C-alpha atoms as a PDB file:
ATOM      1  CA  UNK A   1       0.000   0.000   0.000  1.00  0.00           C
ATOM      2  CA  UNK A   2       3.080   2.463   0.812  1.00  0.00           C
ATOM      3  CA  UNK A   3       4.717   1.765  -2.359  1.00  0.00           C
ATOM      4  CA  UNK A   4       2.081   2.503  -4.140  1.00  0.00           C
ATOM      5  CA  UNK A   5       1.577   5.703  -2.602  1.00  0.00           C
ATOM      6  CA  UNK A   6       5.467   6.488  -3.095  1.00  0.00           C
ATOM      7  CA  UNK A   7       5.798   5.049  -7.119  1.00  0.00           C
ATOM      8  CA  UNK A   8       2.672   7.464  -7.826  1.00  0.00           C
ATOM      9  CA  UNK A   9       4.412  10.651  -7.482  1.00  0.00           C
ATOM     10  CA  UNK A  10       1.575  12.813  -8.493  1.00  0.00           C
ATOM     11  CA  UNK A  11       3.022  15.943  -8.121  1.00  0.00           C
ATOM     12  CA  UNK A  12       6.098  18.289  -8.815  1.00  0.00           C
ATOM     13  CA  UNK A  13       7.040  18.661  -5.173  1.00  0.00           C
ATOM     14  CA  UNK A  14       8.443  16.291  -2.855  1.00  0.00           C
ATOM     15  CA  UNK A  15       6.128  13.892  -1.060  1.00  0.00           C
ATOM     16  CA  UNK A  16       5.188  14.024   2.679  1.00  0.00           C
ATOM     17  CA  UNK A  17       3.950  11.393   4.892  1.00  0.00           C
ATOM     18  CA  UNK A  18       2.714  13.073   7.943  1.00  0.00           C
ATOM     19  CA  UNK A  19       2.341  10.761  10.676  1.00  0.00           C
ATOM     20  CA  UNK A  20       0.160  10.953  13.932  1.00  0.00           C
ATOM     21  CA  UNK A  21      -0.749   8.783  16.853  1.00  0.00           C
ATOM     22  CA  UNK A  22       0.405   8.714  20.964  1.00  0.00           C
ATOM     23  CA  UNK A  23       3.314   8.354  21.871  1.00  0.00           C
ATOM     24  CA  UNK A  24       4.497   4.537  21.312  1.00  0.00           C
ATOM     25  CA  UNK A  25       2.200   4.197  18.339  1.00  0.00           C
ATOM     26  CA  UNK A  26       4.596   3.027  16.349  1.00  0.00           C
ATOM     27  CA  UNK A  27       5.770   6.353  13.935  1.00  0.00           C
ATOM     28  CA  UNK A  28       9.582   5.779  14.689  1.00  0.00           C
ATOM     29  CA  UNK A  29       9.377   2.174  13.676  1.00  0.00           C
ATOM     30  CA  UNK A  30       7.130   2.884  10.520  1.00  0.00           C
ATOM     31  CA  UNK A  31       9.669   5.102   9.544  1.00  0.00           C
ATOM     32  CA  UNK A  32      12.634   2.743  10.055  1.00  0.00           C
ATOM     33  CA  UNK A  33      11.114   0.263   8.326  1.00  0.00           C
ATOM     34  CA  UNK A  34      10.673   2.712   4.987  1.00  0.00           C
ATOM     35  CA  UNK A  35      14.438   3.568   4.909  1.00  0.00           C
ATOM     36  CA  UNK A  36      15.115  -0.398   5.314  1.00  0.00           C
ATOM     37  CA  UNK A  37      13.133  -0.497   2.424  1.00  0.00           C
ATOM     38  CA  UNK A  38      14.189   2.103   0.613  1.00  0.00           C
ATOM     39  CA  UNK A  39      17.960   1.194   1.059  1.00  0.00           C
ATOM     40  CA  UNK A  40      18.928   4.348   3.840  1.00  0.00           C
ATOM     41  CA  UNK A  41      22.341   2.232   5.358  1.00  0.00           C
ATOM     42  CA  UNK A  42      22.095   4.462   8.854  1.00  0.00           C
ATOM     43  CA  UNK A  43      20.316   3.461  11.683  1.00  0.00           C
ATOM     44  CA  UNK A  44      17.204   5.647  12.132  1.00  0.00           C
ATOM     45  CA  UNK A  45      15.964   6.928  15.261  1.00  0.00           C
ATOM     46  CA  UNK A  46      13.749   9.558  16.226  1.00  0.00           C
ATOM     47  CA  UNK A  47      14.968  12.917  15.758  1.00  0.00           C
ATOM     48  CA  UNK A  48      13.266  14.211  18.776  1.00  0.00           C
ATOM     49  CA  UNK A  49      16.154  16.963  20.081  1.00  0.00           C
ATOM     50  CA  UNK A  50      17.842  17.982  16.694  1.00  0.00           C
ATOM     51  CA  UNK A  51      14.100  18.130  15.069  1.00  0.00           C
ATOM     52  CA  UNK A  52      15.029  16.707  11.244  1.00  0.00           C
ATOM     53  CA  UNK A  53      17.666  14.566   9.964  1.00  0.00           C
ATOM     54  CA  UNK A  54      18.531  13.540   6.392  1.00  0.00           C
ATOM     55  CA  UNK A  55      19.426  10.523   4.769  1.00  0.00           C
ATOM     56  CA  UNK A  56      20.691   9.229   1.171  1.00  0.00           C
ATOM     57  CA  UNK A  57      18.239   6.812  -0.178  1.00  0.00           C
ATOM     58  CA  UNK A  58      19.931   3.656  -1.472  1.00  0.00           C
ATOM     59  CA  UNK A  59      18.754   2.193  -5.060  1.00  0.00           C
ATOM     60  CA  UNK A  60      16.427  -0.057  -3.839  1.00  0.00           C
ATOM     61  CA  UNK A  61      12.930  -0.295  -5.555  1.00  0.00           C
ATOM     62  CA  UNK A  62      11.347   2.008  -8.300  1.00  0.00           C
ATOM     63  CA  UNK A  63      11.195   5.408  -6.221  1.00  0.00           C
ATOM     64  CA  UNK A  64      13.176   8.569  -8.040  1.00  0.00           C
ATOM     65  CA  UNK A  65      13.966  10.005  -4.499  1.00  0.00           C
ATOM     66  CA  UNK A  66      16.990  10.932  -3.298  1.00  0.00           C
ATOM     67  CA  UNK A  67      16.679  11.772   0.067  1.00  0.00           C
ATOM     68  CA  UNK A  68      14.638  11.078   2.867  1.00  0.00           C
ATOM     69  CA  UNK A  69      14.051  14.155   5.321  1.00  0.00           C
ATOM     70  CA  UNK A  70      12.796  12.282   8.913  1.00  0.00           C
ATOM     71  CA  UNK A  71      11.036  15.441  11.047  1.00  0.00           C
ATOM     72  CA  UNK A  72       9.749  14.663  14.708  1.00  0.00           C
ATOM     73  CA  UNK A  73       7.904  18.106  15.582  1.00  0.00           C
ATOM     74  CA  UNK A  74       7.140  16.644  19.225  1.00  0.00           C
ATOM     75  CA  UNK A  75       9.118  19.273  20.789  1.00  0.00           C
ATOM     76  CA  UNK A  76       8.413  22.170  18.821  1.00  0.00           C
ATOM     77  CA  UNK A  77       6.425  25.107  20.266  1.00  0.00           C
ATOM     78  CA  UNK A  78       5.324  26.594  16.930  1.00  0.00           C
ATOM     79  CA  UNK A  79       5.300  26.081  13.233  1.00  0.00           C
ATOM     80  CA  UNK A  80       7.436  29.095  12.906  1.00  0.00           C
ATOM     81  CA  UNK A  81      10.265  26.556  14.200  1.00  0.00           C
ATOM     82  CA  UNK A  82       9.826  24.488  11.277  1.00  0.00           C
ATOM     83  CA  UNK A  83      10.243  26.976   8.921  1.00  0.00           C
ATOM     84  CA  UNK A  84      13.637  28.195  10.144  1.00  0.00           C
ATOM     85  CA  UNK A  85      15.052  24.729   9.366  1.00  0.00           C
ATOM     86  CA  UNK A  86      14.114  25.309   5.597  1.00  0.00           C
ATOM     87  CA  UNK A  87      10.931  23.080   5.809  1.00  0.00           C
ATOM     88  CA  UNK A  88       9.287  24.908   2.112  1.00  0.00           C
ATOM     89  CA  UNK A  89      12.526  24.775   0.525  1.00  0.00           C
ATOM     90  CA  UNK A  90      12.901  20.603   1.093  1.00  0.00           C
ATOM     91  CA  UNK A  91       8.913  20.193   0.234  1.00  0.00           C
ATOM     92  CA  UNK A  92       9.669  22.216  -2.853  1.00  0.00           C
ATOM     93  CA  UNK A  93      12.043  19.726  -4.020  1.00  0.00           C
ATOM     94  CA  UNK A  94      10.695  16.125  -5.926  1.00  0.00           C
ATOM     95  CA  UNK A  95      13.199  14.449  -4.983  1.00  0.00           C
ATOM     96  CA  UNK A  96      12.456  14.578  -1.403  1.00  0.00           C
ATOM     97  CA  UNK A  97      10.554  12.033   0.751  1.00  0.00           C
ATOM     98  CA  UNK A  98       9.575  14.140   3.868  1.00  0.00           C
ATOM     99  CA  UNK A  99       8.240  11.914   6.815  1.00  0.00           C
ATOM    100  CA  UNK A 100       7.108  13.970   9.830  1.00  0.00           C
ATOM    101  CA  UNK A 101       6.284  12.455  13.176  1.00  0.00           C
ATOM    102  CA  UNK A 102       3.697  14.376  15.091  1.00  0.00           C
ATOM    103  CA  UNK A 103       2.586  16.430  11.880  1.00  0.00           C
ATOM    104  CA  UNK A 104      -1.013  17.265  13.801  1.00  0.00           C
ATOM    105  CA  UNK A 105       1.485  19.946  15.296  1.00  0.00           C
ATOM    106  CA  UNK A 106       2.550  21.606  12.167  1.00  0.00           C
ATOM    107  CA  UNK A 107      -0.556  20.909  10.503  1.00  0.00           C
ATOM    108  CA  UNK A 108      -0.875  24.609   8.299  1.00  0.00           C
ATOM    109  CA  UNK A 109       2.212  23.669   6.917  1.00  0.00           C
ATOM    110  CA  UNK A 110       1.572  20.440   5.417  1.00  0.00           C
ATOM    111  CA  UNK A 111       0.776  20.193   1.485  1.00  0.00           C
ATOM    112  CA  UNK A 112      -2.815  19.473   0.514  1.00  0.00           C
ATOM    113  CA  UNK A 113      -1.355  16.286  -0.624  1.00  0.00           C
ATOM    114  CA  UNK A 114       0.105  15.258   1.744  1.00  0.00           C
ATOM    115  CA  UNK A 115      -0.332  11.217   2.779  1.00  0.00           C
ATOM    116  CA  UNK A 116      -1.682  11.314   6.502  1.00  0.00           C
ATOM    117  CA  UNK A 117      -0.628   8.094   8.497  1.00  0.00           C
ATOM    118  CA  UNK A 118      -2.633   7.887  11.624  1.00  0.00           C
ATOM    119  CA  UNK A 119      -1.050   5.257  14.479  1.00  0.00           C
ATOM    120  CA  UNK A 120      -3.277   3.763  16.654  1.00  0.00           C
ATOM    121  CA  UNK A 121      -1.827   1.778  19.961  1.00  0.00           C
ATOM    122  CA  UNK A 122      -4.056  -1.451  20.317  1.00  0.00           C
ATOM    123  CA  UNK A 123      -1.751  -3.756  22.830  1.00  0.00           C
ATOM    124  CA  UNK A 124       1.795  -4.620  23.188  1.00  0.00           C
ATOM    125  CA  UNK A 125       1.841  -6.216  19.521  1.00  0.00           C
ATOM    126  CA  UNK A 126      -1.142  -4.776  17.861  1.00  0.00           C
ATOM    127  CA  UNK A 127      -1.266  -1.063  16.213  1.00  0.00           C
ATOM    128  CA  UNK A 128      -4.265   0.122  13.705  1.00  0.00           C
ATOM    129  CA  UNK A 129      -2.896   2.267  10.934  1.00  0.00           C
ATOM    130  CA  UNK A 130      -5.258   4.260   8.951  1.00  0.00           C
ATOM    131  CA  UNK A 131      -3.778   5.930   5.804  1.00  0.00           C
ATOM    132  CA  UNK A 132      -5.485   9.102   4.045  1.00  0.00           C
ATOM    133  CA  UNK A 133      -4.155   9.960   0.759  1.00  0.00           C
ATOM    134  CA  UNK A 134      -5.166  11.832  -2.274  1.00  0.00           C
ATOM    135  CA  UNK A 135      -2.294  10.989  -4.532  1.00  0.00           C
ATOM    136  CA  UNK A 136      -3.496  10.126  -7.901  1.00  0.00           C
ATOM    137  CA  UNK A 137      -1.608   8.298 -10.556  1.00  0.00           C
ATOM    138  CA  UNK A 138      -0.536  10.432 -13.893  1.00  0.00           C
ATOM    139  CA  UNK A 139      -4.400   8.740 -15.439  1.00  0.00           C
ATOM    140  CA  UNK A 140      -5.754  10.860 -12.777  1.00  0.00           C
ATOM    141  CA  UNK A 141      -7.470   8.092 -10.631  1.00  0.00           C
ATOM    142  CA  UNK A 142      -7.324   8.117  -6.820  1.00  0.00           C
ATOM    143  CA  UNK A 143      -5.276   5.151  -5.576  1.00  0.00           C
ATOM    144  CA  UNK A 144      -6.136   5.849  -2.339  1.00  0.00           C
ATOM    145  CA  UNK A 145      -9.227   7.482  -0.124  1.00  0.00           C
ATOM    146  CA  UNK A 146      -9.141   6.154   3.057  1.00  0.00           C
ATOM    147  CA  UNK A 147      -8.067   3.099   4.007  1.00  0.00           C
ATOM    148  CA  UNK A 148      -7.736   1.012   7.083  1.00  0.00           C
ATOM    149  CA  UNK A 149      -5.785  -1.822   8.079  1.00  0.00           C
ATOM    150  CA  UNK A 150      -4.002  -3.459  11.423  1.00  0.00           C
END
């Protein structure tokens, strides 16, 4: 379902996964499973104190990014913060995969298309995961409206 979302780059800009939930929902391991997946060689944890890191992307797959920007906005006071740390310049960019943890906090600065992940803690081994997207393919179609899954 992610791939899908990520090989049907609908847009000129790069593309964000905002992700929400509680705390222990499981963002931080979403996201190192991605760069696994994507080929990122660095060990990825949450950048909860320096805000945003950035990785290479490997050549795994079919994806034409470059680099993966991983945001955690859990500590930030304002949106304002975000946009010091040249947020609109890396969502300008297509070859950008921008995956932001706690995005509900920086919300007016998302893109409209934007893929919204939403984490939901269920037990020790059990998370719900509802993805919202409005990607579309180049025929125009929606892949994706809302979707659920566990």
């Amino acid at each position: 379902m992610v791939a899908d979302l990520l090989t049907a780059k609908g847009s000129k800009n790069a593309t964000v996964l905002a992700l929400e939930g509680e705390l222990g929902g499981g963002k931080t391991t979403f996201v190192q499973g991605l760069a696994k997946a994507l080929g990122v060689k660095e060990k990825i944890t949450s950048p909860t104190f320096v805000i945003m890191r950035r990785f290479d992307i490997g050549i795994l797959g079919n994806y034409d990014f470059k680099n993966l920007y991983h945001i955690d906005c859990y500590r930030l006071n304002s949106p304002k913060e975000l946009i010091e740390l040249d947020f609109k310049k890396i969502i300008e960019r297509p070859e950008n995969l921008v995956v932001i943890e706690w995005a509900e906090k920086v919300k007016s600065l998302i893109p409209k298309n934007a893929v919204w992940i939403s984490f939901e803690w269920k037990g020790e081994k059990e998370r719900k995961i509802m993805i919202n997207s409005k990607i579309k393919k180049p025929d125009s179609k929606l892949i994706y409206g809302r979707r659920k899954t566990i």
